[in-house]
Amino acid sequence: MRVICQDCGNTEAFDVRVFRCPCGGPWEPQQRKDFDESLIDQDSHGVWRYKDLLGADRMDSPVVLGAGWTPLVEARWMGEKIFFKMEYLSPTASFKDRGTEVEVSYLQAEGIKKVVEDSSGNAGASMAAYAARAGIQATIFAPESASPAKLAQIQVYGANLIKIPGPRSEAAGAVLRAVEEGTVYASHAYNPVYLLGQQTAAWEIWEQLGGRAPGAVVIPVGQGGLLLGIWFGFKRLMHAGLVEKIPKMFAVQPEIFSPINDAVMKGKGEIKEFMSTGRSIADGLAIAQPVRGKRILQALKE
């Protein structure tokens, strides 16, 4: 699998032990412009429905818990017809499962036996569940102030939970120190295979709407993996001539913790670390400086 650095343009064959480019930028999958509808597995009802379209090699024996193909439910909101993509109907009740299912399948194929991840809850629970399924030992670094229910969910899957005092950024710093010791960083923020899995949300929406794109997609954003996955997915459909244009992308953040909104409103080309005036109950969105900030801003601008 070939990956490209969003910051410097460097391309390499992906090595799961090298979680980011030497320049410090995050890897992302090289974007494809083809999409052959005949390769959709009509007998599969999950992310592996698109196995032959993902572009990741060595995925013949995937780890399966049932992520993907969540319902698209029609409703009315302020007099308008809208659709809810019911991602909480995922194995660990989080949209992160569709990315994690593909990511952990790749890690298993690479023979990885031990991983670390940092999370405020949802990503850690997702990684803990899938690592258990794949027989991979997972250690999750999480803020000690994270939701007790989320921390319990991480532990119930058998992962080693390490609670870190202080803000979310301290957990990210702690996991990087563990990576320096040689453990594979199975990061939902950095891993490009995770983004491959998140593309499937766009393709499901397209199929569930009868082969068309919605006018807009509204997405809660912390690290932005789902927003970028949907953006990549619809871009690929557009390049293949299957939709006329990419939906408008709306990134939703808590008012008191909104680095993306701050950058957009001030016309910045990158997202600087955001200093919050308080704590949001939406702790999963409390990311002061998203790893893929430049790409998030590009997606919103386009």
Coordinates of C-alpha atoms in Angstrom, one line a residue:
M1 CA 0.0 0.0 0.0
R2 CA 1.4 3.4 -1.0
V3 CA 1.0 6.4 1.2
I4 CA 1.7 10.1 0.8
C5 CA 2.5 12.8 3.4
Q6 CA 0.0 15.6 3.4
D7 CA 2.7 18.1 4.5
C8 CA 5.7 17.5 2.2
G9 CA 4.4 15.2 -0.5
N10 CA 6.7 12.3 0.2
T11 CA 5.4 8.9 -1.0
E12 CA 6.4 5.5 0.4
A13 CA 5.3 2.0 0.9
F14 CA 3.4 2.0 4.2
D15 CA 5.2 0.5 7.1
V16 CA 2.9 0.2 10.2
R17 CA 6.0 0.7 12.5
V18 CA 6.6 4.2 11.0
F19 CA 3.4 6.0 11.9
R20 CA 4.3 9.3 10.3
C21 CA 6.5 10.9 7.7
P22 CA 10.1 11.8 8.7
C23 CA 9.0 15.4 8.3
G24 CA 6.4 14.9 11.0
G25 CA 3.4 15.0 8.8
P26 CA 0.7 12.3 8.8
W27 CA 0.5 9.6 6.1
E28 CA -2.7 9.3 4.1
P29 CA -3.7 6.8 1.4
Q30 CA -2.9 7.8 -2.1
Q31 CA -6.2 8.9 -3.6
R32 CA -7.7 6.9 -6.4
K33 CA -10.0 8.2 -9.1
D34 CA -11.6 4.9 -10.1
F35 CA -14.7 3.2 -8.6
D36 CA -16.0 0.1 -10.2
E37 CA -19.5 -0.6 -9.0
S38 CA -19.2 -4.2 -10.1
L39 CA -16.6 -4.8 -7.4
I40 CA -19.1 -4.1 -4.6
D41 CA -19.9 -7.4 -2.8
Q42 CA -23.7 -7.5 -2.7
D43 CA -23.7 -10.4 -0.3
S44 CA -21.8 -8.5 2.4
H45 CA -23.4 -6.0 4.7
G46 CA -20.5 -4.2 6.3
V47 CA -17.3 -2.4 5.5
W48 CA -16.0 -5.5 3.6
R49 CA -18.7 -4.9 1.1
Y50 CA -16.0 -2.7 -0.5
K51 CA -13.0 -4.9 0.2
D52 CA -12.0 -4.9 -3.5
L53 CA -12.3 -1.1 -3.7
L54 CA -10.3 -0.2 -0.5
G55 CA -6.9 -0.4 -2.2
A56 CA -5.2 -2.1 0.8
D57 CA -3.3 -5.3 0.2
R58 CA -3.1 -8.5 2.3
M59 CA -6.7 -8.2 3.5
D60 CA -8.0 -11.7 2.5
S61 CA -8.7 -12.7 6.1
P62 CA -10.1 -9.6 7.7
V63 CA -11.0 -9.1 11.4
V64 CA -14.8 -8.9 11.5
L65 CA -17.1 -7.6 14.2
G66 CA -19.8 -6.2 11.9
A67 CA -18.9 -2.5 11.4
G68 CA -20.5 -0.6 8.6
W69 CA -23.8 -0.7 6.6
T70 CA -25.6 1.3 9.4
P71 CA -29.1 2.5 8.6
L72 CA -29.9 5.8 6.9
V73 CA -33.1 7.1 8.6
E74 CA -35.2 9.8 7.1
A75 CA -36.6 12.5 9.4
R76 CA -37.8 16.1 9.5
W77 CA -35.8 18.9 11.0
M78 CA -37.0 22.6 11.0
G79 CA -39.3 21.7 8.2
E80 CA -36.6 20.1 6.0
K81 CA -36.2 16.4 5.0
I82 CA -32.9 15.1 6.4
F83 CA -31.3 11.7 7.0
F84 CA -29.5 10.4 10.1
K85 CA -26.7 8.0 9.5
M86 CA -27.1 5.8 12.6
E87 CA -23.4 5.1 13.4
Y88 CA -24.1 4.3 17.0
L89 CA -25.4 1.0 15.8
S90 CA -21.8 -0.2 15.5
P91 CA -20.1 -3.0 17.4
T92 CA -18.8 -0.6 20.2
A93 CA -21.4 2.1 19.6
S94 CA -19.0 4.4 17.7
F95 CA -18.4 5.4 14.1
K96 CA -14.8 4.7 14.7
D97 CA -15.4 1.0 14.4
R98 CA -15.6 1.2 10.6
G99 CA -12.0 2.6 10.5
T100 CA -10.8 0.4 13.2
E101 CA -12.1 -2.8 11.6
V102 CA -10.0 -2.1 8.5
E103 CA -7.0 -0.9 10.4
V104 CA -6.8 -3.8 12.8
S105 CA -7.2 -6.2 9.9
Y106 CA -4.2 -4.6 8.3
L107 CA -2.2 -4.8 11.5
Q108 CA -3.1 -8.5 11.9
A109 CA -2.0 -9.2 8.3
E110 CA 1.3 -7.5 9.1
G111 CA 1.8 -9.8 12.1
I112 CA 1.6 -7.1 14.8
K113 CA 1.1 -8.5 18.3
K114 CA 1.2 -5.4 20.5
V115 CA -0.1 -1.9 19.9
V116 CA -0.7 1.4 21.8
E117 CA -3.3 4.1 21.2
D118 CA -4.4 7.3 22.9
S119 CA -8.0 8.2 23.3
S120 CA -10.6 10.1 25.3
G121 CA -12.8 7.0 25.1
N122 CA -14.5 6.0 21.9
A123 CA -11.4 5.2 19.8
G124 CA -9.8 3.4 22.7
A125 CA -12.8 1.2 23.2
S126 CA -13.0 0.5 19.5
M127 CA -9.3 -0.5 19.4
A128 CA -9.6 -2.5 22.6
A129 CA -12.5 -4.5 21.1
Y130 CA -10.9 -5.2 17.8
A131 CA -7.4 -5.9 19.2
A132 CA -9.1 -8.5 21.5
R133 CA -10.8 -10.1 18.4
A134 CA -7.5 -10.2 16.6
G135 CA -5.4 -11.5 19.5
I136 CA -3.4 -8.3 19.7
Q137 CA -2.3 -6.9 23.1
A138 CA -3.5 -3.3 23.3
T139 CA -2.5 -0.6 25.7
I140 CA -4.7 2.5 25.8
F141 CA -3.6 5.9 27.2
A142 CA -6.5 8.0 28.2
P143 CA -7.1 11.2 30.3
E144 CA -8.0 10.2 33.8
S145 CA -10.8 12.7 33.6
A146 CA -12.4 10.9 30.7
S147 CA -15.9 9.4 31.0
P148 CA -15.9 6.5 33.5
A149 CA -18.3 4.6 31.3
K150 CA -15.9 4.9 28.4
L151 CA -12.9 3.9 30.5
A152 CA -14.8 0.9 31.8
Q153 CA -15.6 -0.1 28.2
I154 CA -11.9 -0.1 27.3
Q155 CA -11.1 -2.3 30.2
V156 CA -14.0 -4.8 29.7
Y157 CA -12.4 -5.8 26.4
G158 CA -9.2 -6.7 28.2
A159 CA -7.0 -3.8 27.1
N160 CA -4.3 -2.4 29.4
L161 CA -5.7 1.1 30.4
I162 CA -3.2 3.8 31.5
K163 CA -4.9 6.9 32.9
I164 CA -3.0 10.1 32.4
P165 CA -3.5 13.2 34.6
G166 CA -4.2 16.5 32.9
P167 CA -5.7 17.5 29.5
R168 CA -6.2 15.2 26.5
S169 CA -2.9 16.4 25.0
E170 CA -1.0 14.8 27.9
A171 CA -2.3 11.3 26.9
A172 CA -1.0 12.0 23.3
G173 CA 2.4 12.8 24.7
A174 CA 2.5 9.7 26.9
V175 CA 1.7 7.4 24.0
L176 CA 4.4 8.9 21.8
R177 CA 6.9 8.1 24.5
A178 CA 5.7 4.5 24.4
V179 CA 6.1 4.5 20.6
E180 CA 9.7 5.6 21.0
E181 CA 10.3 2.3 22.8
G182 CA 9.3 0.4 19.7
T183 CA 5.6 -0.4 20.2
V184 CA 3.4 0.0 17.1
Y185 CA 1.1 3.1 17.3
A186 CA -2.4 2.1 16.2
S187 CA -3.6 5.7 16.0
H188 CA -7.0 6.7 14.7
A189 CA -5.4 10.1 14.1
Y190 CA -2.3 9.0 12.2
N191 CA -3.0 5.6 10.6
P192 CA -3.9 5.9 6.9
V193 CA -5.6 2.5 6.8
Y194 CA -8.1 3.9 9.3
L195 CA -9.0 6.5 6.8
L196 CA -9.6 3.8 4.2
G197 CA -12.3 2.4 6.4
Q198 CA -13.9 5.7 7.0
Q199 CA -14.4 6.2 3.3
T200 CA -17.0 3.4 3.4
A201 CA -19.4 5.8 5.1
A202 CA -19.6 7.9 2.0
W203 CA -20.1 4.9 -0.3
E204 CA -22.9 3.5 1.9
I205 CA -24.7 6.9 1.9
W206 CA -24.4 7.0 -1.9
E207 CA -25.8 3.5 -2.2
Q208 CA -28.6 4.1 0.3
L209 CA -29.7 7.2 -1.5
G210 CA -30.0 5.3 -4.7
G211 CA -26.7 6.3 -6.3
R212 CA -26.6 10.0 -5.5
A213 CA -24.9 12.3 -3.0
P214 CA -26.7 14.4 -0.4
G215 CA -26.5 18.2 -0.6
A216 CA -24.6 18.4 2.6
V217 CA -23.1 16.2 5.4
V218 CA -22.9 17.5 9.0
I219 CA -20.3 15.8 11.1
P220 CA -19.0 16.2 14.7
V221 CA -15.2 16.7 14.4
G222 CA -12.4 16.1 16.9
Q223 CA -9.4 14.6 14.9
G224 CA -11.6 14.7 11.7
G225 CA -11.1 11.2 10.6
L226 CA -14.8 10.7 9.7
L227 CA -15.0 14.0 7.9
L228 CA -11.9 13.3 5.8
G229 CA -13.0 9.7 5.1
I230 CA -16.4 10.9 3.8
W231 CA -14.6 13.7 1.8
F232 CA -12.2 11.2 0.2
G233 CA -15.0 8.8 -0.5
F234 CA -17.2 11.3 -2.3
K235 CA -14.2 12.7 -4.2
R236 CA -13.6 9.2 -5.5
L237 CA -17.2 8.8 -6.6
M238 CA -17.1 12.2 -8.3
H239 CA -13.9 11.5 -10.2
A240 CA -15.5 8.2 -11.3
G241 CA -18.5 10.1 -12.7
L242 CA -20.9 8.5 -10.2
V243 CA -21.9 11.8 -8.5
E244 CA -21.9 15.3 -9.9
K245 CA -20.2 17.0 -6.9
I246 CA -19.0 16.5 -3.4
P247 CA -21.6 17.4 -0.7
K248 CA -21.0 20.5 1.4
M249 CA -19.0 19.5 4.5
F250 CA -20.0 20.9 7.9
A251 CA -17.6 20.3 10.8
V252 CA -19.4 20.7 14.2
Q253 CA -17.4 21.5 17.4
P254 CA -18.3 22.5 20.9
E255 CA -18.5 26.3 21.2
I256 CA -15.9 26.4 24.0
F257 CA -13.5 24.0 22.2
S258 CA -13.4 24.9 18.5
P259 CA -9.9 25.1 16.9
I260 CA -11.3 24.3 13.4
N261 CA -13.9 27.0 13.7
D262 CA -11.3 29.5 15.0
A263 CA -9.0 28.8 12.0
V264 CA -11.8 29.1 9.5
M265 CA -13.2 32.3 11.0
K266 CA -9.7 33.9 11.0
G267 CA -8.8 32.7 7.5
K268 CA -5.9 30.6 8.7
G269 CA -4.2 27.9 6.5
E270 CA -3.5 25.7 9.4
I271 CA -4.9 24.9 12.8
K272 CA -3.0 26.2 15.8
E273 CA -3.3 24.6 19.2
F274 CA -6.5 25.9 20.8
M275 CA -6.6 27.1 24.4
S276 CA -10.1 26.4 25.7
T277 CA -11.9 28.6 28.2
G278 CA -13.6 25.6 29.8
R279 CA -14.4 21.9 29.5
S280 CA -17.0 20.5 27.1
I281 CA -19.2 17.5 28.0
A282 CA -18.5 16.4 24.4
D283 CA -15.0 15.2 25.5
G284 CA -14.5 13.2 22.4
L285 CA -14.4 16.4 20.4
A286 CA -11.9 18.2 22.7
I287 CA -8.9 18.0 20.4
A288 CA -6.8 21.2 20.7
Q289 CA -4.9 20.7 17.4
P290 CA -6.1 18.0 15.0
V291 CA -3.2 16.0 13.4
R292 CA -4.7 16.4 9.9
G293 CA -5.7 20.1 10.4
K294 CA -4.5 21.3 6.9
R295 CA -6.6 18.6 5.2
I296 CA -9.6 19.4 7.3
L297 CA -9.5 23.1 6.3
Q298 CA -9.0 22.0 2.6
A299 CA -12.0 19.8 2.7
L300 CA -14.2 22.5 4.2
K301 CA -12.9 25.1 1.7
E302 CA -13.5 22.8 -1.3

